[in-house]
Amino acid sequence: MISWKKGKVKRVLNSAKDIQELEVEVDGLPGRAWNYPLLTGEALSNDHVYLNTTAVEKGLGSGGYHFVIANLSRIPDPCPGDGHIMKLRYTPYQVKVLSVEEEASPYHRQIKDFTSLQGIPVIVGTLHSMLAPAAAGCLAAGASPRIAYVMTDGAALPLSLSKMVRTLKAKGMLVGTVSTGDAFGGDLESVNIYSGLIAAYQVLKAEIIIVTMGPGIVGTGTKWGTTAVEQGEVINAVSVLGGQPIAVPRISFADPRPRHQGISHHTITALGQVALRDSILALPEVGDEQREVIDKQLEESDILSHHQVVVKDGRPALQYLEEQGIAVKSMGRTPQDDPVFFLAAGAAGAAAAELK
C-alpha cells in the first residue's frame, strides 16, 4: 500500500528536465520531495501536490525524500514525441518512450543489423556506487575509451535520480546512457538488457560498457531474495551477444553484516550459480589477511570453476576520482571507510582498459 499525504511546494530547490528537488510542507512539517516531470509535470512554488510518503515513514533508503504522485494545481502538458513502447506498463504512470528497437526509431536499422559485440569489454556490477570507480579505472589507464552506461531495472527506475550519472556525463567520463526494461530516462531506451547492450555498442559506439542497476538495491537477507542476482543474468547476456563480461565483486571489510563481509553473498550467488557463462572476475590488490579471506571464499564457492580471476591495482581509479573532484560513497561509506569496495570496481575498470 502507498501512504498518501497532501502537501504544498514551498520552494523548488533544484530543477532539471527530468527531475526536480522540492522543499515541501506536509502536515505542517517541512520535508523534501522528488518530482519527475515526465510522470507528473513540472512543479512550481505554492503548488498543492499529493505525495507518496511511504519510504520516509518506513525509514527506507530514499534519502528521506517523498515522491510527488500528482500535482493538484496544474495538469501536465501532453506527452510529445514518437514511440509506442510503454514502460511502467499497466500502472497509472505507464510512460511512452521511443525505444531503439522500434521501427520509428532512427536507430532501428542499426539494432536490426547487429551481429556481435565483437569481444567488447562489459563491466558488470551490482550496486550503482560501482559505476564511478569502474569508469575511473578505465580512464586512469590513459587510453580515454568511449564508455557507455547501461542501467537495468533492478533498483531505481528513473535514471534521472542518479546525481552521479549527471556528474560523470558533465565530466566527459560517459558518452551516453541506455535505460533498459522498465528503467527509463536514458539517452536511449531499450526493451531489455540484450537490446540495451546492442544500443550501447551500435548507437553510442561504446568501446567499454558498464552495466549496473540504478541507485538502491532490493535485499531481504536471504540468498535468492535480492535484485543483485541480475549480475549473473547480465553476464549471460553479454556472453551470448559476443562480449567479454568482467564481473565486479562486491567486497567489504567494513560492513557489519557477516553476509557481506569479504566477498558478499550476492556475488557468490550471482557468479557461482546464476552466471552460466564464463567471465573475468577482477579482484583488487589487498593485504595478505584480506586476500586469505577472499581466496577461502572463492575456493568454497563454485566461482573458480568457470570464471577467470585477475588481480589489478584499483588505486589509480580512486586517484582519478579525487583529481576530478568526484566524491563517492556506498552504503554511506567513503573510500577511506571501506577502501576495498571501491578498489574492486576500479580493478574491473583497469581490466577492461587492458582489453579495449
Short mmCIF file of C-alpha atoms in Angstrom, two decimals:
data_model
loop_
_atom_site.label_atom_id
_atom_site.label_comp_id
_atom_site.label_asym_id
_atom_site.label_seq_id
_atom_site.Cartn_x
_atom_site.Cartn_y
_atom_site.Cartn_z
CA MET A 1 0.00 0.00 0.00
CA ILE A 2 1.02 3.60 -0.58
CA SER A 3 0.94 6.21 2.17
CA TRP A 4 -0.65 9.32 0.63
CA LYS A 5 -0.30 12.79 2.07
CA LYS A 6 -1.37 16.14 0.71
CA GLY A 7 1.43 18.70 0.70
CA LYS A 8 2.43 22.10 -0.58
CA VAL A 9 5.53 23.03 -2.55
CA LYS A 10 7.38 25.72 -0.61
CA ARG A 11 10.39 26.03 -2.90
CA VAL A 12 11.92 24.41 -5.96
CA LEU A 13 15.44 23.66 -4.77
CA ASN A 14 16.82 22.21 -8.00
CA SER A 15 15.16 21.74 -11.35
CA ALA A 16 16.20 19.80 -14.45
CA LYS A 17 14.25 18.47 -17.40
CA ASP A 18 13.80 15.03 -15.86
CA ILE A 19 13.82 15.64 -12.10
CA GLN A 20 13.07 18.34 -9.54
CA GLU A 21 14.10 18.57 -5.91
CA LEU A 22 11.39 20.26 -3.87
CA GLU A 23 11.01 21.67 -0.39
CA VAL A 24 7.51 20.73 0.73
CA GLU A 25 5.26 21.13 3.72
CA VAL A 26 3.38 18.03 4.90
CA ASP A 27 1.07 18.07 7.91
CA GLY A 28 2.59 21.41 8.88
CA LEU A 29 6.11 19.98 8.88
CA PRO A 30 8.95 20.65 6.41
CA GLY A 31 10.16 17.91 4.10
CA ARG A 32 11.78 17.24 0.77
CA ALA A 33 10.43 15.51 -2.28
CA TRP A 34 11.46 14.34 -5.73
CA ASN A 35 9.28 15.18 -8.69
CA TYR A 36 9.61 13.55 -12.10
CA PRO A 37 8.21 15.97 -14.72
CA LEU A 38 7.90 13.14 -17.26
CA LEU A 39 5.37 11.47 -14.96
CA THR A 40 3.67 14.31 -13.09
CA GLY A 41 4.58 17.51 -14.91
CA GLU A 42 6.62 20.45 -13.69
CA ALA A 43 6.05 21.61 -10.11
CA LEU A 44 6.14 25.26 -9.07
CA SER A 45 6.22 27.04 -5.74
CA ASN A 46 2.84 27.07 -3.95
CA ASP A 47 1.55 24.10 -5.94
CA HIS A 48 -0.55 21.63 -3.98
CA VAL A 49 0.56 18.05 -4.52
CA TYR A 50 -0.20 14.52 -3.45
CA LEU A 51 2.92 12.85 -2.03
CA ASN A 52 3.95 9.24 -1.58
CA THR A 53 5.39 9.33 1.93
CA THR A 54 5.81 5.57 2.39
CA ALA A 55 9.61 5.36 2.26
CA VAL A 56 10.14 8.20 4.73
CA GLU A 57 7.61 6.74 7.15
CA LYS A 58 9.28 3.32 6.91
CA GLY A 59 12.80 4.72 7.11
CA LEU A 60 13.75 3.16 3.77
CA GLY A 61 16.68 4.15 1.58
CA SER A 62 15.19 7.06 -0.34
CA GLY A 63 17.38 9.55 1.50
CA GLY A 64 14.45 10.99 3.43
CA TYR A 65 12.58 12.13 0.32
CA HIS A 66 8.90 11.89 -0.51
CA PHE A 67 7.75 11.46 -4.13
CA VAL A 68 5.16 13.54 -5.96
CA ILE A 69 2.21 11.39 -7.05
CA ALA A 70 0.13 14.13 -8.65
CA ASN A 71 0.06 17.90 -8.97
CA LEU A 72 -3.32 19.26 -7.90
CA SER A 73 -2.57 22.77 -9.17
CA ARG A 74 -1.85 22.03 -12.82
CA ILE A 75 -2.28 19.34 -15.45
CA PRO A 76 0.94 18.34 -17.25
CA ASP A 77 1.31 19.19 -20.92
CA PRO A 78 0.57 16.38 -23.38
CA CYS A 79 3.45 13.93 -23.82
CA PRO A 80 5.33 14.88 -27.00
CA GLY A 81 7.31 12.71 -29.38
CA ASP A 82 7.05 9.44 -31.22
CA GLY A 83 7.20 5.95 -29.84
CA HIS A 84 4.68 3.42 -28.65
CA ILE A 85 6.66 1.32 -26.18
CA MET A 86 5.34 1.66 -22.64
CA LYS A 87 7.45 1.48 -19.52
CA LEU A 88 5.90 1.03 -16.07
CA ARG A 89 3.29 -0.87 -18.04
CA TYR A 90 -0.27 -1.17 -16.75
CA THR A 91 0.31 1.23 -13.89
CA PRO A 92 -1.15 4.75 -13.64
CA TYR A 93 2.31 6.02 -14.60
CA GLN A 94 2.89 3.97 -17.73
CA VAL A 95 5.09 6.23 -19.82
CA LYS A 96 5.54 6.25 -23.57
CA VAL A 97 9.11 6.09 -24.89
CA LEU A 98 10.72 5.80 -28.30
CA SER A 99 12.68 2.61 -27.84
CA VAL A 100 15.73 1.98 -30.02
CA GLU A 101 14.28 -1.26 -31.36
CA GLU A 102 11.00 0.00 -32.79
CA GLU A 103 10.54 0.89 -36.44
CA ALA A 104 10.01 4.60 -35.76
CA SER A 105 13.43 4.81 -34.13
CA PRO A 106 16.24 6.32 -36.22
CA TYR A 107 18.39 3.51 -34.85
CA HIS A 108 16.06 0.66 -35.81
CA ARG A 109 18.26 -0.50 -38.68
CA GLN A 110 21.42 -0.47 -36.54
CA ILE A 111 19.73 -2.62 -33.93
CA LYS A 112 18.26 -4.96 -36.54
CA ASP A 113 21.58 -5.40 -38.36
CA PHE A 114 23.55 -6.24 -35.20
CA THR A 115 25.64 -9.41 -35.34
CA SER A 116 28.08 -9.37 -32.41
CA LEU A 117 29.63 -7.25 -29.66
CA GLN A 118 32.97 -8.34 -31.11
CA GLY A 119 34.55 -9.04 -27.74
CA ILE A 120 33.96 -5.55 -26.29
CA PRO A 121 34.66 -5.49 -22.53
CA VAL A 122 31.48 -5.13 -20.49
CA ILE A 123 31.89 -4.40 -16.79
CA VAL A 124 29.01 -5.93 -14.84
CA GLY A 125 28.40 -4.64 -11.34
CA THR A 126 25.55 -4.70 -8.87
CA LEU A 127 25.43 -1.58 -6.73
CA HIS A 128 25.11 1.76 -8.50
CA SER A 129 28.04 3.05 -6.45
CA MET A 130 30.35 0.80 -8.51
CA LEU A 131 29.75 2.90 -11.63
CA ALA A 132 32.04 5.86 -10.92
CA PRO A 133 35.12 3.91 -9.73
CA ALA A 134 34.71 1.44 -12.60
CA ALA A 135 34.63 4.27 -15.15
CA ALA A 136 37.56 5.94 -13.42
CA GLY A 137 39.52 2.69 -13.55
CA CYS A 138 39.05 2.59 -17.32
CA LEU A 139 40.10 6.20 -17.79
CA ALA A 140 43.01 6.13 -15.34
CA ALA A 141 44.75 3.72 -17.72
CA GLY A 142 45.17 6.69 -20.07
CA ALA A 143 43.51 5.41 -23.24
CA SER A 144 40.35 7.60 -22.93
CA PRO A 145 37.93 4.94 -24.20
CA ARG A 146 34.32 5.70 -25.08
CA ILE A 147 32.37 4.43 -22.07
CA ALA A 148 28.61 3.90 -22.12
CA TYR A 149 26.42 3.16 -19.11
CA VAL A 150 23.56 0.68 -19.32
CA MET A 151 21.14 0.91 -16.38
CA THR A 152 18.96 -2.08 -15.54
CA ASP A 153 15.63 -2.00 -13.74
CA GLY A 154 16.88 -3.81 -10.64
CA ALA A 155 16.65 -0.74 -8.39
CA ALA A 156 15.58 2.87 -9.05
CA LEU A 157 13.70 3.07 -12.34
CA PRO A 158 14.19 6.77 -13.26
CA LEU A 159 17.77 7.25 -14.44
CA SER A 160 17.43 10.91 -13.56
CA LEU A 161 17.56 10.03 -9.85
CA SER A 162 21.30 9.39 -10.23
CA LYS A 163 23.28 12.54 -9.49
CA MET A 164 26.42 10.53 -10.24
CA VAL A 165 25.39 9.87 -13.84
CA ARG A 166 24.87 13.60 -14.37
CA THR A 167 28.30 14.26 -12.88
CA LEU A 168 30.07 11.63 -14.99
CA LYS A 169 28.45 12.92 -18.17
CA ALA A 170 29.34 16.51 -17.32
CA LYS A 171 32.95 15.44 -16.76
CA GLY A 172 33.02 13.65 -20.12
CA MET A 173 33.50 10.26 -18.47
CA LEU A 174 30.42 8.75 -20.15
CA VAL A 175 29.43 9.14 -23.81
CA GLY A 176 25.82 8.22 -23.11
CA THR A 177 23.33 6.09 -21.24
CA VAL A 178 20.78 3.39 -22.01
CA SER A 179 17.87 2.57 -19.70
CA THR A 180 16.61 -0.99 -20.06
CA GLY A 181 13.47 -2.86 -19.15
CA ASP A 182 11.22 -0.66 -17.03
CA ALA A 183 14.04 1.75 -16.23
CA PHE A 184 13.58 4.99 -18.13
CA GLY A 185 15.19 8.34 -18.79
CA GLY A 186 18.43 7.32 -20.50
CA ASP A 187 19.76 8.93 -23.66
CA LEU A 188 18.44 5.77 -25.29
CA GLU A 189 15.61 3.48 -24.20
CA SER A 190 15.56 -0.28 -24.73
CA VAL A 191 13.12 -3.09 -24.07
CA ASN A 192 15.60 -5.42 -22.36
CA ILE A 193 19.25 -5.89 -21.42
CA TYR A 194 20.13 -7.54 -24.73
CA SER A 195 18.95 -4.68 -26.90
CA GLY A 196 20.35 -2.24 -24.34
CA LEU A 197 23.83 -3.68 -24.79
CA ILE A 198 23.38 -3.64 -28.55
CA ALA A 199 22.32 0.02 -28.44
CA ALA A 200 25.38 0.98 -26.39
CA TYR A 201 27.61 -0.74 -28.94
CA GLN A 202 25.86 0.11 -32.21
CA VAL A 203 24.47 3.57 -31.50
CA LEU A 204 26.69 5.07 -28.79
CA LYS A 205 29.78 3.43 -30.35
CA ALA A 206 30.99 2.38 -26.92
CA GLU A 207 34.41 0.82 -26.54
CA ILE A 208 33.67 -0.20 -22.96
CA ILE A 209 30.21 -0.73 -21.46
CA ILE A 210 29.37 -0.59 -17.75
CA VAL A 211 26.17 -2.24 -16.52
CA THR A 212 24.69 -1.74 -13.06
CA MET A 213 21.27 -1.13 -11.58
CA GLY A 214 20.31 2.39 -10.56
CA PRO A 215 20.51 3.83 -7.04
CA GLY A 216 19.17 1.49 -4.39
CA ILE A 217 19.04 -2.30 -4.31
CA VAL A 218 16.47 -4.80 -3.10
CA GLY A 219 17.69 -7.21 -0.45
CA THR A 220 15.98 -9.41 2.10
CA GLY A 221 18.85 -11.06 3.95
CA THR A 222 18.17 -14.28 2.03
CA LYS A 223 20.22 -15.95 -0.67
CA TRP A 224 17.80 -15.51 -3.55
CA GLY A 225 15.73 -12.54 -2.41
CA THR A 226 17.83 -9.79 -3.94
CA THR A 227 18.00 -8.00 -7.26
CA ALA A 228 21.79 -8.46 -7.14
CA VAL A 229 21.32 -11.87 -8.77
CA GLU A 230 20.83 -9.98 -12.03
CA GLN A 231 24.62 -9.75 -12.23
CA GLY A 232 24.72 -13.38 -13.32
CA GLU A 233 21.93 -12.84 -15.83
CA VAL A 234 23.72 -9.84 -17.35
CA ILE A 235 26.94 -11.85 -17.64
CA ASN A 236 25.00 -14.46 -19.58
CA ALA A 237 23.54 -11.80 -21.89
CA VAL A 238 26.93 -10.22 -22.58
CA SER A 239 28.44 -13.58 -23.44
CA VAL A 240 25.52 -14.61 -25.66
CA LEU A 241 25.94 -11.38 -27.65
CA GLY A 242 29.67 -11.91 -28.10
CA GLY A 243 31.04 -9.52 -25.50
CA GLN A 244 33.59 -10.12 -22.75
CA PRO A 245 31.95 -9.84 -19.33
CA ILE A 246 34.07 -8.52 -16.47
CA ALA A 247 32.45 -9.05 -13.08
CA VAL A 248 32.82 -6.55 -10.25
CA PRO A 249 32.73 -8.41 -6.94
CA ARG A 250 31.04 -6.75 -4.01
CA ILE A 251 33.75 -6.85 -1.35
CA SER A 252 33.80 -5.17 2.04
CA PHE A 253 35.70 -5.40 5.28
CA ALA A 254 33.73 -2.57 6.87
CA ASP A 255 30.16 -3.85 6.51
CA PRO A 256 28.97 -5.08 9.92
CA ARG A 257 26.73 -7.73 8.36
CA PRO A 258 28.51 -11.12 8.15
CA ARG A 259 26.86 -12.00 4.83
CA HIS A 260 28.55 -9.01 3.18
CA GLN A 261 32.00 -9.40 4.76
CA GLY A 262 34.79 -10.31 2.38
CA ILE A 263 33.05 -11.26 -0.85
CA SER A 264 29.33 -10.60 -0.42
CA HIS A 265 26.90 -13.49 -0.66
CA HIS A 266 25.33 -11.51 -3.52
CA THR A 267 28.47 -12.02 -5.62
CA ILE A 268 28.90 -15.64 -4.59
CA THR A 269 25.34 -16.48 -5.64
CA ALA A 270 25.34 -14.46 -8.86
CA LEU A 271 28.67 -15.78 -10.11
CA GLY A 272 28.56 -19.23 -8.58
CA GLN A 273 25.04 -20.25 -9.59
CA VAL A 274 23.28 -17.71 -11.82
CA ALA A 275 26.03 -16.98 -14.33
CA LEU A 276 26.12 -19.90 -16.76
CA ARG A 277 28.78 -18.29 -18.97
CA ASP A 278 32.41 -17.56 -18.17
CA SER A 279 33.55 -14.11 -17.13
CA ILE A 280 36.65 -12.34 -15.92
CA LEU A 281 36.47 -11.69 -12.17
CA ALA A 282 38.53 -8.63 -11.30
CA LEU A 283 39.98 -8.54 -7.80
CA PRO A 284 41.85 -5.61 -6.26
CA GLU A 285 45.29 -5.76 -4.74
CA VAL A 286 44.80 -6.12 -0.97
CA GLY A 287 46.81 -7.13 2.10
CA ASP A 288 47.63 -10.73 2.98
CA GLU A 289 44.93 -11.12 5.63
CA GLN A 290 42.16 -9.83 3.37
CA ARG A 291 43.49 -11.90 0.47
CA GLU A 292 43.31 -15.01 2.62
CA VAL A 293 39.64 -14.37 3.40
CA ILE A 294 38.80 -13.72 -0.26
CA ASP A 295 40.70 -16.76 -1.52
CA LYS A 296 38.98 -19.02 1.01
CA GLN A 297 35.54 -17.76 -0.05
CA LEU A 298 36.35 -18.32 -3.72
CA GLU A 299 37.61 -21.84 -3.05
CA GLU A 300 34.47 -22.73 -1.10
CA SER A 301 32.19 -21.47 -3.87
CA ASP A 302 31.86 -22.70 -7.46
CA ILE A 303 33.22 -19.46 -8.88
CA LEU A 304 36.74 -20.58 -9.78
CA SER A 305 35.45 -23.41 -11.97
CA HIS A 306 34.18 -21.10 -14.70
CA HIS A 307 35.43 -17.58 -14.02
CA GLN A 308 38.96 -16.33 -14.67
CA VAL A 309 40.37 -14.35 -11.75
CA VAL A 310 42.65 -11.40 -12.49
CA VAL A 311 44.19 -9.10 -9.89
CA LYS A 312 44.52 -5.41 -10.76
CA ASP A 313 45.51 -2.24 -8.94
CA GLY A 314 42.37 -0.23 -8.19
CA ARG A 315 44.19 2.73 -6.65
CA PRO A 316 44.57 4.72 -9.89
CA ALA A 317 40.77 4.80 -10.15
CA LEU A 318 40.42 6.45 -6.76
CA GLN A 319 43.20 8.88 -7.58
CA TYR A 320 41.43 9.76 -10.83
CA LEU A 321 38.16 10.43 -9.00
CA GLU A 322 39.96 12.64 -6.49
CA GLU A 323 41.60 14.61 -9.30
CA GLN A 324 38.19 15.11 -10.91
CA GLY A 325 36.68 16.27 -7.62
CA ILE A 326 34.18 13.41 -7.57
CA ALA A 327 33.24 12.16 -4.10
CA VAL A 328 31.86 8.63 -3.90
CA LYS A 329 30.04 6.69 -1.21
CA SER A 330 28.45 3.27 -0.88
CA MET A 331 26.09 2.41 1.93
CA GLY A 332 27.17 5.70 3.49
CA ARG A 333 30.83 4.68 3.48
CA THR A 334 33.64 6.52 1.70
CA PRO A 335 36.81 5.02 0.17
CA GLN A 336 38.53 5.88 3.44
CA ASP A 337 35.93 3.91 5.39
CA ASP A 338 35.81 0.86 3.09
CA PRO A 339 38.60 1.08 0.51
CA VAL A 340 38.37 -2.45 -0.85
CA PHE A 341 34.80 -1.94 -2.11
CA PHE A 342 35.87 0.90 -4.38
CA LEU A 343 39.20 -0.71 -5.28
CA ALA A 344 37.32 -3.74 -6.63
CA ALA A 345 35.34 -1.58 -9.05
CA GLY A 346 38.50 0.28 -10.02
CA ALA A 347 40.23 -3.03 -10.67
CA ALA A 348 37.44 -4.04 -13.04
CA GLY A 349 37.92 -0.79 -14.91
CA ALA A 350 41.64 -1.45 -15.18
CA ALA A 351 40.97 -4.94 -16.52
CA ALA A 352 38.55 -3.56 -19.11
CA ALA A 353 41.04 -0.93 -20.26
CA GLU A 354 43.61 -3.64 -20.95
CA LEU A 355 41.14 -5.50 -23.18
CA LYS A 356 39.89 -2.44 -25.05
#
